[in-house]
Coordinates of C-alpha atoms in Angstrom, one line a residue:
Chain U
X1327 CA 19.7 -9.3 5.2
X1328 CA 23.3 -8.2 6.0
X1329 CA 25.0 -11.4 6.8
X1330 CA 23.5 -14.9 7.3
X1331 CA 21.0 -15.0 4.4
X1332 CA 23.5 -13.6 1.9
X1333 CA 25.1 -16.1 -0.5
X1334 CA 28.8 -16.6 0.3
X1335 CA 30.3 -14.9 -2.7
X1336 CA 29.1 -11.5 -1.6
X1337 CA 31.4 -11.7 1.5
X1338 CA 34.4 -13.5 0.1
X1339 CA 34.6 -11.7 -3.2
X1340 CA 35.6 -8.0 -3.2
X1341 CA 33.4 -5.5 -4.9
X1342 CA 35.7 -3.3 -7.0
X1343 CA 33.1 -0.5 -6.9
X1344 CA 32.6 -0.5 -3.2
X1345 CA 33.3 3.1 -2.0
X1346 CA 36.5 3.6 0.0
X1347 CA 38.0 6.4 2.0
X1348 CA 36.4 9.8 1.3
X1349 CA 33.6 8.6 -0.9
X1350 CA 32.6 6.1 1.7
X1351 CA 32.5 8.8 4.3
X1352 CA 30.5 11.1 2.0
X1353 CA 28.1 8.3 1.2
X1354 CA 27.7 7.3 4.8
X1355 CA 27.0 10.9 5.9
X1356 CA 24.4 11.4 3.1
X1357 CA 22.7 8.1 4.0
X1358 CA 22.6 8.9 7.7
X1359 CA 21.3 12.4 7.2
X1360 CA 18.5 11.1 5.0
X1361 CA 17.8 8.4 7.5
X1362 CA 17.5 11.0 10.3
X1363 CA 15.1 13.0 8.1
X1364 CA 13.1 9.8 7.5
X1365 CA 12.7 8.9 11.2
X1366 CA 12.1 12.5 12.3
X1367 CA 8.2 12.2 12.4
X1368 CA 8.4 9.0 14.4
X1369 CA 11.1 10.4 16.7
X1370 CA 9.0 13.5 17.3
X1371 CA 6.0 11.3 18.1
X1372 CA 8.0 9.4 20.7
X1373 CA 9.3 12.7 22.2
X1374 CA 5.8 14.2 22.5
X1375 CA 4.2 11.0 23.8
X1376 CA 6.6 10.4 26.6
X1377 CA 6.8 14.0 27.9
X1378 CA 4.3 16.3 29.6
X1379 CA 2.2 18.4 27.3
X1380 CA 4.1 21.6 28.0
X1381 CA 7.2 20.0 26.4
X1382 CA 5.4 19.2 23.1
X1383 CA 7.1 22.0 21.3
X1384 CA 10.0 22.7 23.7
X1385 CA 12.8 20.3 23.2
X1386 CA 14.6 20.4 26.6
X1387 CA 16.8 17.3 27.3
X1388 CA 16.0 17.5 31.0
X1389 CA 12.3 17.3 30.5
X1390 CA 10.7 14.7 32.8
X1391 CA 9.5 11.5 31.3
X1392 CA 5.8 10.4 31.8
X1393 CA 3.3 7.7 30.7
X1394 CA 0.5 10.1 31.5
X1395 CA -0.3 10.8 27.8
X1396 CA -0.8 7.1 27.2
X1397 CA -3.2 6.6 30.1
X1398 CA -5.1 9.7 29.1
X1399 CA -5.4 8.6 25.4
X1400 CA -6.4 5.1 26.5
X1401 CA -9.1 6.5 28.7
X1402 CA -10.4 9.0 26.1
X1403 CA -11.4 6.4 23.5
X1404 CA -12.3 2.7 23.6
X1405 CA -8.9 1.7 22.2
X1406 CA -9.1 -1.8 23.8
X1407 CA -12.2 -2.5 21.6
X1408 CA -10.5 -1.0 18.5
X1409 CA -7.5 -3.3 19.1
X1410 CA -9.7 -6.3 19.4
X1411 CA -11.6 -5.3 16.2
X1412 CA -8.5 -4.8 14.2
X1413 CA -7.1 -8.1 15.5
X1414 CA -10.3 -10.0 14.5
X1415 CA -10.3 -8.2 11.2
X1416 CA -6.8 -9.0 10.1
X1417 CA -7.1 -12.6 11.3
X1418 CA -10.4 -13.1 9.5
X1419 CA -9.0 -11.6 6.2
X1420 CA -5.8 -13.5 6.3
X1421 CA -7.5 -16.9 7.1
X1422 CA -9.9 -16.5 4.2
X1423 CA -7.3 -15.1 1.8
X1424 CA -5.1 -18.2 2.5
X1425 CA -7.9 -20.8 2.2
X1426 CA -9.4 -19.3 -1.0
X1427 CA -6.0 -18.4 -2.4
X1428 CA -4.6 -21.9 -1.9
X1429 CA -7.5 -23.6 -3.6
X1430 CA -7.5 -21.3 -6.5
X1431 CA -3.7 -21.3 -6.9
X1432 CA -3.6 -25.0 -6.9
X1433 CA -6.2 -25.2 -9.6
X1434 CA -4.4 -22.7 -11.7
X1435 CA -0.9 -24.1 -11.2
X1436 CA -1.5 -27.9 -11.5
X1437 CA -4.9 -28.7 -12.9
X1438 CA -5.3 -28.6 -16.7
X1439 CA -8.9 -27.8 -17.4
X1440 CA -11.2 -26.0 -19.8
X1441 CA -11.4 -22.2 -19.1
X1442 CA -8.3 -22.0 -16.9
X1443 CA -6.7 -19.2 -18.8
X1444 CA -9.8 -17.1 -18.8
X1445 CA -10.2 -17.6 -15.1
X1446 CA -6.6 -16.5 -14.6
X1447 CA -7.1 -13.3 -16.5
X1448 CA -10.4 -12.6 -14.6
X1449 CA -8.5 -13.0 -11.4
X1450 CA -5.6 -10.8 -12.5
X1451 CA -8.0 -8.0 -13.3
X1452 CA -8.2 -7.3 -9.6
X1453 CA -4.5 -6.4 -9.5
X1454 CA -5.4 -3.3 -11.4
X1455 CA -9.0 -2.6 -10.4
X1456 CA -8.2 -1.8 -6.8
X1457 CA -11.1 -2.3 -4.3
X1458 CA -10.7 1.3 -3.2
X1459 CA -12.0 2.5 -6.6
X1460 CA -15.3 0.5 -6.1
X1461 CA -16.3 2.0 -2.8
X1462 CA -19.7 3.2 -4.0
X1463 CA -20.9 -0.1 -5.5
X1464 CA -19.4 -2.3 -2.8
X1465 CA -21.1 -0.2 -0.1
X1466 CA -24.4 -0.8 -1.9
X1467 CA -23.8 -4.5 -2.1
X1468 CA -23.0 -4.8 1.6
X1469 CA -26.0 -2.6 2.4
X1470 CA -28.2 -5.1 0.5
X1471 CA -26.6 -8.0 2.4
X1472 CA -27.5 -6.0 5.6
X1473 CA -23.9 -6.1 6.8
X1474 CA -23.0 -2.4 7.1
X1475 CA -21.3 -1.6 10.4
X1476 CA -19.9 -5.2 10.9
X1477 CA -16.4 -6.5 10.8
X1478 CA -17.2 -9.0 8.0
X1479 CA -18.3 -6.1 5.9
X1480 CA -14.8 -4.6 6.1
X1481 CA -13.2 -8.0 5.3
X1482 CA -15.5 -9.3 2.5
X1483 CA -14.2 -7.2 -0.5
X1484 CA -10.6 -8.3 0.3
X1485 CA -10.9 -12.0 1.1
X1486 CA -10.3 -13.1 -2.5
X1487 CA -6.9 -11.6 -3.2
X1488 CA -5.6 -11.8 -6.8
X1489 CA -2.2 -10.9 -5.5
X1490 CA -2.2 -13.9 -3.0
X1491 CA -3.5 -16.3 -5.7
X1492 CA -0.8 -15.1 -8.1
X1493 CA 2.0 -15.4 -5.5
X1494 CA 0.9 -19.0 -4.5
X1495 CA 0.4 -20.1 -8.0
X1496 CA 4.0 -19.1 -8.8
X1497 CA 5.2 -21.0 -5.8
X1498 CA 3.1 -24.1 -6.5
X1499 CA 4.5 -24.2 -10.1
X1500 CA 8.0 -24.6 -8.7
X1501 CA 7.0 -27.8 -6.7
X1502 CA 8.5 -30.8 -8.6
X1503 CA 5.9 -32.7 -10.5
X1504 CA 7.5 -36.0 -9.3
X1505 CA 6.4 -35.3 -5.7
X1506 CA 2.9 -34.8 -6.9
X1507 CA 2.9 -38.1 -8.9
X1508 CA 4.5 -40.0 -6.1
X1509 CA 1.8 -38.9 -3.7
X1510 CA -0.9 -39.9 -6.1
X1511 CA 0.7 -43.3 -6.7
X1512 CA 0.5 -43.8 -2.9
X1513 CA -3.2 -43.2 -3.3
X1514 CA -3.6 -39.7 -2.1
X1515 CA -6.6 -37.7 -3.2
X1516 CA -6.0 -34.3 -4.9
X1517 CA -6.9 -32.5 -1.7
X1518 CA -4.5 -34.6 0.3
X1519 CA -1.7 -33.9 -2.2
X1520 CA -2.4 -30.2 -1.8
X1521 CA -2.3 -30.4 2.0
X1522 CA 0.6 -32.8 2.3
X1523 CA 2.9 -31.8 -0.5
X1524 CA 2.2 -28.2 -1.8
X1525 CA 1.2 -26.3 1.4
X1526 CA 4.2 -27.4 3.5
X1527 CA 6.6 -26.6 0.6
X1528 CA 5.0 -23.1 0.2
X1529 CA 5.5 -22.1 3.8
X1530 CA 7.9 -19.2 3.1
X1531 CA 5.4 -17.8 0.7
X1532 CA 2.6 -18.0 3.2
X1533 CA 4.8 -16.2 5.8
X1534 CA 5.7 -13.5 3.3
X1535 CA 2.2 -13.0 2.1
X1536 CA 0.9 -13.1 5.7
X1537 CA 3.2 -10.2 6.7
X1538 CA 2.2 -8.1 3.7
X1539 CA -1.5 -8.8 4.2
X1540 CA -1.5 -8.1 7.9
X1541 CA 0.4 -4.8 7.6
X1542 CA -1.9 -3.7 4.7
X1543 CA -5.1 -4.4 6.5
X1544 CA -3.9 -3.2 9.9
X1545 CA -3.2 0.1 8.2
X1546 CA -6.2 0.3 5.8
X1547 CA -8.5 3.2 6.4
X1548 CA -10.8 4.4 3.7
X1549 CA -13.0 1.3 3.3
X1550 CA -13.3 0.7 7.1
X1551 CA -14.2 4.3 7.5
X1552 CA -17.1 4.0 5.1
X1553 CA -18.7 0.8 6.3
X1554 CA -18.3 1.3 10.1
X1555 CA -20.0 3.8 12.3
X1556 CA -19.9 2.3 15.7
X1557 CA -17.4 1.4 18.3
X1558 CA -18.3 -2.3 18.0
X1559 CA -16.9 -2.6 14.5
X1560 CA -14.4 0.2 14.1
X1561 CA -10.8 -0.8 13.6
X1562 CA -7.9 1.1 15.1
X1563 CA -7.2 3.4 12.1
X1564 CA -10.8 4.7 12.0
X1565 CA -10.9 4.9 15.8
X1566 CA -7.7 7.0 15.8
X1567 CA -9.1 9.3 13.2
X1568 CA -12.4 9.8 15.1
X1569 CA -10.5 10.3 18.3
X1570 CA -8.0 12.9 16.9
X1571 CA -10.6 14.9 15.0
X1572 CA -13.3 15.0 17.6
X1573 CA -11.0 16.6 20.1
X1574 CA -11.7 20.3 20.7
X1575 CA -8.4 22.1 21.2
X1576 CA -5.8 19.7 19.9
X1577 CA -3.7 18.0 22.5
X1578 CA -0.7 16.9 20.5
X1579 CA 0.9 14.9 23.3
X1580 CA -2.2 12.7 23.7
X1581 CA -2.6 12.4 19.9
X1582 CA 1.1 11.3 19.6
X1583 CA 0.6 8.8 22.4
X1584 CA -2.5 7.4 20.6
X1585 CA -0.7 7.4 17.3
X1586 CA 2.2 5.3 18.8
X1587 CA -0.3 3.0 20.5
X1588 CA -2.1 2.3 17.2
X1589 CA 1.1 1.5 15.3
X1590 CA 2.9 -0.2 18.2
X1591 CA 2.2 -3.8 17.4
X1592 CA 3.3 -3.5 13.8
X1593 CA 6.2 -1.4 14.8
X1594 CA 7.3 -3.9 17.4
X1595 CA 6.9 -6.7 15.0
X1596 CA 8.9 -4.9 12.5
X1597 CA 11.8 -4.2 15.0
X1598 CA 11.8 -7.8 16.1
X1599 CA 11.4 -9.4 12.6
X1600 CA 13.0 -6.7 10.6
X1601 CA 14.7 -9.1 8.2
X1602 CA 11.6 -11.2 7.6
X1603 CA 9.5 -8.1 7.0
X1604 CA 11.9 -6.6 4.5
X1605 CA 12.3 -10.0 2.8
X1606 CA 8.6 -10.7 2.6
X1607 CA 8.0 -7.3 0.9
X1608 CA 10.9 -8.2 -1.5
X1609 CA 9.5 -11.7 -2.1
X1610 CA 6.0 -10.3 -2.7
X1611 CA 7.4 -7.7 -5.1
X1612 CA 9.6 -9.8 -7.3
X1613 CA 7.2 -12.1 -9.0
Chain E
X864 CA -13.0 -37.2 -22.6
X865 CA -14.8 -37.9 -19.4
X866 CA -11.4 -37.4 -17.7
X867 CA -11.2 -33.9 -19.2
X868 CA -14.8 -33.2 -18.0
X869 CA -13.9 -34.3 -14.4
X870 CA -10.8 -32.2 -14.4
X871 CA -12.8 -29.2 -15.5
X872 CA -15.4 -29.7 -12.8
X873 CA -12.6 -30.2 -10.2
X874 CA -10.8 -27.1 -11.4
X875 CA -13.8 -24.8 -11.3
X876 CA -14.8 -26.2 -7.9
X877 CA -11.4 -25.2 -6.5
X878 CA -11.8 -21.8 -8.1
X879 CA -15.4 -21.2 -7.1
X880 CA -15.0 -19.6 -3.7
X881 CA -12.4 -17.1 -4.9
X882 CA -14.2 -16.4 -8.2
X883 CA -17.5 -15.8 -6.4
X884 CA -15.9 -13.2 -4.2
X885 CA -14.1 -11.6 -7.1
X886 CA -17.2 -11.5 -9.1
X887 CA -19.3 -10.0 -6.3
X888 CA -16.7 -7.3 -5.2
X889 CA -14.6 -6.6 -8.2
X890 CA -16.2 -7.6 -11.6
X891 CA -19.8 -6.8 -10.9
X892 CA -19.2 -3.4 -9.2
X893 CA -17.0 -2.4 -12.1
X894 CA -19.8 -3.3 -14.6
X895 CA -22.5 -1.8 -12.3
X896 CA -20.6 1.5 -12.1
X897 CA -20.5 1.6 -15.8
X898 CA -24.2 1.0 -16.2
X899 CA -25.1 3.4 -13.4
X900 CA -23.1 6.2 -14.9
X901 CA -25.8 6.4 -17.6
X902 CA -28.6 6.7 -15.1
X903 CA -29.8 9.3 -12.7
X904 CA -29.3 9.0 -9.0
X905 CA -32.4 7.2 -7.5
X906 CA -34.3 9.4 -5.0
X907 CA -37.0 8.4 -2.5
X908 CA -39.8 9.1 -4.9
X909 CA -38.0 9.0 -8.2
X910 CA -36.2 5.8 -9.2
X911 CA -33.1 5.8 -11.3
X912 CA -33.8 6.4 -15.0
X913 CA -31.7 6.2 -18.1
X914 CA -30.2 9.6 -18.9
X915 CA -27.6 8.7 -21.5
X916 CA -24.4 10.8 -21.3
X917 CA -25.9 13.5 -19.0
X918 CA -23.6 12.5 -16.1
X919 CA -20.6 12.7 -18.3
X920 CA -21.6 16.1 -19.6
X921 CA -22.1 17.3 -16.0
X922 CA -18.7 16.0 -15.3
X923 CA -17.0 17.8 -18.1
X924 CA -18.7 21.0 -16.9
X925 CA -17.8 20.4 -13.3
X926 CA -14.9 22.7 -12.2
X927 CA -14.2 20.5 -9.1
X928 CA -13.8 17.4 -11.3
X929 CA -11.2 19.3 -13.4
X930 CA -9.6 20.6 -10.2
X931 CA -9.4 17.1 -8.8
X932 CA -7.9 15.7 -12.1
X933 CA -5.3 18.4 -12.3
X934 CA -4.5 18.1 -8.6
X935 CA -4.1 14.3 -9.1
X936 CA -1.9 14.9 -12.1
X937 CA 0.4 17.2 -10.2
X938 CA 0.4 14.9 -7.2
X939 CA 1.4 12.0 -9.5
X940 CA 4.1 14.1 -11.2
X941 CA 5.3 15.2 -7.8
X942 CA 5.4 11.8 -6.1
X943 CA 6.3 9.3 -8.8
X944 CA 9.7 10.6 -10.1
X945 CA 10.9 11.9 -6.7
X946 CA 10.0 8.7 -4.7
X947 CA 11.6 6.5 -7.4
X948 CA 14.8 8.5 -7.6
X949 CA 15.0 8.6 -3.8
X950 CA 14.4 4.9 -3.6
X951 CA 17.2 4.2 -6.1
X952 CA 19.6 6.5 -4.2
X953 CA 18.6 4.8 -0.9
X954 CA 19.1 1.3 -2.3
X955 CA 22.5 2.1 -3.8
X956 CA 23.5 3.6 -0.4
X957 CA 22.4 0.8 1.8
X958 CA 23.7 -1.8 -0.6
X959 CA 27.3 -0.5 0.0
X960 CA 29.1 -1.1 3.2
X961 CA 28.3 2.2 4.8
X962 CA 28.4 2.9 8.5
X963 CA 25.2 1.8 10.4
X964 CA 23.8 0.1 7.3
X965 CA 21.1 -1.9 9.1
X966 CA 19.9 1.1 11.1
X967 CA 19.8 3.3 8.0
X968 CA 17.9 0.6 6.1
X969 CA 15.4 0.3 8.9
X970 CA 15.0 4.1 9.1
X971 CA 14.1 4.2 5.4
X972 CA 11.6 1.4 5.6
X973 CA 9.8 2.4 8.8
X974 CA 7.3 4.7 7.1
X975 CA 6.0 1.8 5.0
X976 CA 5.0 -0.1 8.1
X977 CA 3.2 2.8 9.9
X978 CA -0.5 3.5 9.1
X979 CA -0.8 6.5 6.9
X980 CA -3.7 7.8 9.0
X981 CA -1.4 7.7 12.1
X982 CA 1.6 9.4 10.6
X983 CA -0.6 12.0 9.0
X984 CA -1.4 13.2 12.5
X985 CA 2.3 13.8 13.2
X986 CA 2.8 15.5 9.8
X987 CA -0.2 17.7 10.6
X988 CA 1.6 18.9 13.6
X989 CA 4.8 19.6 11.6
X990 CA 2.8 21.8 9.3
X991 CA 0.8 23.6 12.0
X992 CA 1.2 27.4 11.8
X993 CA 2.7 29.4 14.6
X994 CA 4.0 26.5 16.8
X995 CA 4.5 23.6 14.4
X996 CA 7.9 22.0 14.0
X997 CA 8.5 23.4 10.4
X998 CA 7.5 26.8 11.7
X999 CA 9.9 26.7 14.5
X1000 CA 12.8 25.8 12.1
X1001 CA 11.9 28.5 9.6
X1002 CA 11.4 30.9 12.5
X1003 CA 15.0 30.4 13.4
X1004 CA 16.0 31.8 10.1
X1005 CA 13.6 34.7 10.5
X1006 CA 11.1 33.6 7.8
X1007 CA 7.6 34.8 8.2
X1008 CA 4.8 32.4 9.3
X1009 CA 3.3 30.2 6.7
X1010 CA 0.1 28.2 6.9
X1011 CA 1.4 25.3 4.9
X1012 CA -1.8 23.3 4.7
X1013 CA -4.1 26.3 4.8
X1014 CA -2.8 28.1 1.8
X1015 CA -3.8 27.1 -1.8
X1016 CA -0.2 27.7 -3.0
X1017 CA 1.4 25.2 -0.6
X1018 CA -1.2 22.6 0.5
X1019 CA -0.7 20.3 -2.4
X1020 CA 3.1 20.4 -2.1
X1021 CA 2.7 19.6 1.6
X1022 CA 0.6 16.5 1.1
X1023 CA 2.9 15.4 -1.8
X1024 CA 5.9 15.5 0.4
X1025 CA 4.1 13.2 2.9
X1026 CA 3.4 10.7 0.1
X1027 CA 7.0 10.7 -1.1
X1028 CA 8.2 10.1 2.5
X1029 CA 5.8 7.2 2.8
X1030 CA 6.7 5.5 -0.5
X1031 CA 10.4 5.9 -1.1
X1032 CA 11.5 3.3 1.5
X1033 CA 9.0 0.8 0.1
X1034 CA 10.3 1.1 -3.4
X1035 CA 13.9 1.0 -2.1
X1036 CA 13.3 -2.6 -1.1
X1037 CA 12.7 -3.7 -4.7
X1038 CA 15.7 -1.9 -5.9
X1039 CA 17.8 -3.3 -3.1
X1040 CA 16.7 -6.9 -4.1
X1041 CA 17.4 -6.2 -7.7
X1042 CA 20.9 -4.7 -7.0
X1043 CA 21.8 -7.8 -5.0
X1044 CA 20.7 -10.1 -7.8
X1045 CA 23.3 -8.5 -10.2
X1046 CA 26.2 -11.0 -10.5
X1047 CA 29.4 -9.6 -8.9
X1048 CA 31.3 -10.8 -12.0
X1049 CA 29.8 -7.9 -14.0
X1050 CA 31.4 -5.4 -11.6
X1051 CA 34.8 -7.2 -11.8
X1052 CA 34.7 -7.3 -15.6
X1053 CA 33.8 -3.6 -15.8
X1054 CA 36.6 -2.8 -13.4
X1055 CA 39.1 -4.7 -15.5
X1056 CA 37.9 -2.6 -18.5
X1057 CA 38.6 0.5 -16.4
X1058 CA 35.1 1.8 -16.3
X1059 CA 34.4 4.5 -13.7
X1060 CA 31.9 4.0 -10.9
X1061 CA 29.5 6.3 -12.7
X1062 CA 29.9 4.5 -16.0
X1063 CA 29.3 1.2 -14.3
X1064 CA 26.1 2.5 -12.8
X1065 CA 24.9 4.2 -15.9
X1066 CA 25.8 1.4 -18.4
X1067 CA 25.4 -1.8 -16.4
X1068 CA 23.5 -1.4 -13.1
X1069 CA 20.8 1.0 -14.3
X1070 CA 19.9 -0.9 -17.4
X1071 CA 19.7 -4.2 -15.4
X1072 CA 17.4 -2.4 -13.0
X1073 CA 15.0 -1.5 -15.8
X1074 CA 12.4 -4.3 -15.0
X1075 CA 12.4 -3.2 -11.4
X1076 CA 11.9 0.4 -12.4
X1077 CA 8.9 -0.5 -14.5
X1078 CA 7.4 -2.6 -11.7
X1079 CA 8.0 0.3 -9.2
X1080 CA 6.6 2.8 -11.7
X1081 CA 3.4 0.9 -12.2
X1082 CA 3.0 0.6 -8.4
X1083 CA 3.7 4.3 -8.0
X1084 CA 1.1 5.3 -10.6
X1085 CA -1.6 3.2 -9.0
X1086 CA -0.6 4.6 -5.6
X1087 CA -0.9 8.1 -6.9
X1088 CA -4.6 7.5 -7.6
X1089 CA -5.2 5.4 -4.4
X1090 CA -3.4 7.4 -1.7
X1091 CA -5.9 9.6 0.0
X1092 CA -5.7 8.6 3.7
X1093 CA -3.6 11.6 4.7
X1094 CA -6.1 14.0 3.1
X1095 CA -8.7 12.9 5.6
X1096 CA -6.5 14.0 8.5
X1097 CA -4.6 16.9 7.0
X1098 CA -6.8 18.9 4.7
X1099 CA -10.1 17.1 3.8
X1100 CA -9.6 18.3 0.3
X1101 CA -9.2 22.0 1.2
X1102 CA -8.5 24.8 1.1
X1103 CA -11.0 25.4 -1.6
X1104 CA -10.4 22.0 -3.2
X1105 CA -6.7 22.6 -3.5
X1106 CA -5.9 19.1 -2.3
X1107 CA -9.0 17.2 -3.6
X1108 CA -7.7 14.1 -5.5
X1109 CA -9.9 12.0 -7.7
X1110 CA -10.6 9.2 -5.2
X1111 CA -11.3 11.7 -2.4
X1112 CA -13.8 13.5 -4.7
X1113 CA -15.5 10.1 -5.4
X1114 CA -15.8 9.7 -1.7
X1115 CA -17.3 13.1 -1.2
X1116 CA -19.8 12.8 -4.1
X1117 CA -20.8 9.3 -3.1
X1118 CA -20.9 9.6 0.7
X1119 CA -21.2 13.2 1.6
X1120 CA -23.6 14.4 -1.2
X1121 CA -25.0 10.9 -1.8
X1122 CA -25.0 11.5 -5.5
X1123 CA -24.3 7.8 -6.3
X1124 CA -24.8 8.0 -10.1
X1125 CA -22.3 10.9 -10.4
X1126 CA -19.9 9.0 -8.1
X1127 CA -20.2 6.0 -10.5
X1128 CA -19.4 8.3 -13.4
X1129 CA -16.2 9.5 -11.6
X1130 CA -15.4 5.8 -10.7
X1131 CA -15.5 5.0 -14.4
X1132 CA -12.9 7.7 -15.1
X1133 CA -10.7 6.2 -12.4
X1134 CA -11.2 2.7 -13.8
X1135 CA -10.3 3.9 -17.2
X1136 CA -7.1 5.5 -15.9
X1137 CA -6.2 2.2 -14.2
X1138 CA -7.1 0.2 -17.3
X1139 CA -4.6 2.4 -19.2
X1140 CA -1.9 1.4 -16.6
X1141 CA -3.0 -2.2 -16.9
X1142 CA -2.6 -2.0 -20.7
X1143 CA 1.0 -0.7 -20.3
X1144 CA 1.8 -3.3 -17.8
X1145 CA 0.4 -6.1 -20.0
X1146 CA 2.5 -4.9 -22.9
X1147 CA 5.5 -5.0 -20.6
X1148 CA 4.7 -8.4 -19.0
X1149 CA 4.3 -10.0 -22.4
X1150 CA 8.0 -9.7 -22.8
X1151 CA 8.9 -11.0 -19.4
X1152 CA 9.4 -14.7 -19.7
X1153 CA 9.7 -15.5 -16.0
X1154 CA 6.1 -14.3 -15.6
X1155 CA 4.7 -17.6 -17.0

């Protein structure tokens, strides 16, 4: 966000309250110290994961580097399967969230019909009633559907996302009505208008929502823990928890390696697309 | 008239898939929890029967429920103001042209991206007695060994700190966005008037950040009742329920003791708390025109 996406005035105009001299030094020092404190857990995990176990608590700069902890962690639990499960899970959730969200948002933003406001309030209710609070009843429903211990069971409570519908509705409302009318004059059906006019124009919102959704469900733990009990359906977070608590005599080096592995794809994605990540969280937050 | 009818059918058809899922996994479970809280837990030979307010009476007499409520209150009081204050400080810092701004910003935001369950493992090591990182640091100053997560006096603080660390960078993003949306002309005008940096912050920036603060506050309150992942790794509610939060207690009652009716009763309490938050937010959003 520093340079290219900033509007020009920020760089050409001078900010009279920008800290200078000593206050800038103090501010920088404070910020860097806090930043160091903030990355300390991650930095420690990197240290422990890439060094032999005897250096887990001894911080010697000459300690030899090794990938042994990663191979041991990889061999100790079916992480390949967990990765696949998580990948299927987040893809499944995001696909359904986008399809259901697009349809609902379009109806709410551009169709005028009986009961629309009631429907909107019913949808917004989910923003407050978080699915986490309803674990007991949702478990019962999925048990009745005979879906316990499957990946769809983890996904189902989340595929209709009030947040996604809300975000897309806001975006669709900003699409000029003239474009919609023009497409209709050309003889496009409502669904064609949606696909050809609204969806392409809302692309930045889809990207922003996608990043928020993927990182949320990649990291989600409590619900997957409840509905899964076998390797075939467990996502990474649950796999990691089973792995690190089943171990007798805690091997911190291996746990750190497994921890890094679990978060690696998101962490790499974050490092590569830092700006998009931060902006998508910003866009998702400011409604 | 027929036009209106077609529009209504079209509209509801578009809403149908999303509404069906919401009804099945949000609306119905909320209603079902409420109904079930007035019934007994069904057993193999004894189906659920209506017992009125018995579950609520049991709850009011349940010391663990009160412990979970007070823990959750202290957890909320510990995390909400601290993480919001830190987020504001971080945002002001990384909004200025400080050295290494991009890296600092990334450092603050990284915990948001990491799975709580994964970082809880690392924090667990930090807090480990005898050889944990915290122990080694306090050991340098000759402090005696503390079992941070194993002692009733410190366990709740320890998990509160993890939550603050996880959340502050996330909230920072919203403050940063809001700070950048403040027109530079306001700063110039204030400078011409001779206002100090502190006056400018207190009288102009901070009031303009009020909507962001409310948004962040509501998120922080909801998170205080939702965040339990690290408890599974770090304490499992112990020692002696010192770190049991409301949602974790619901999990225990529902899935360890299989007392589903009592779990439903506790769920109703959680839903009531969230409804209260919703009520406050609705009152606030009413006055926000950009919302419509």
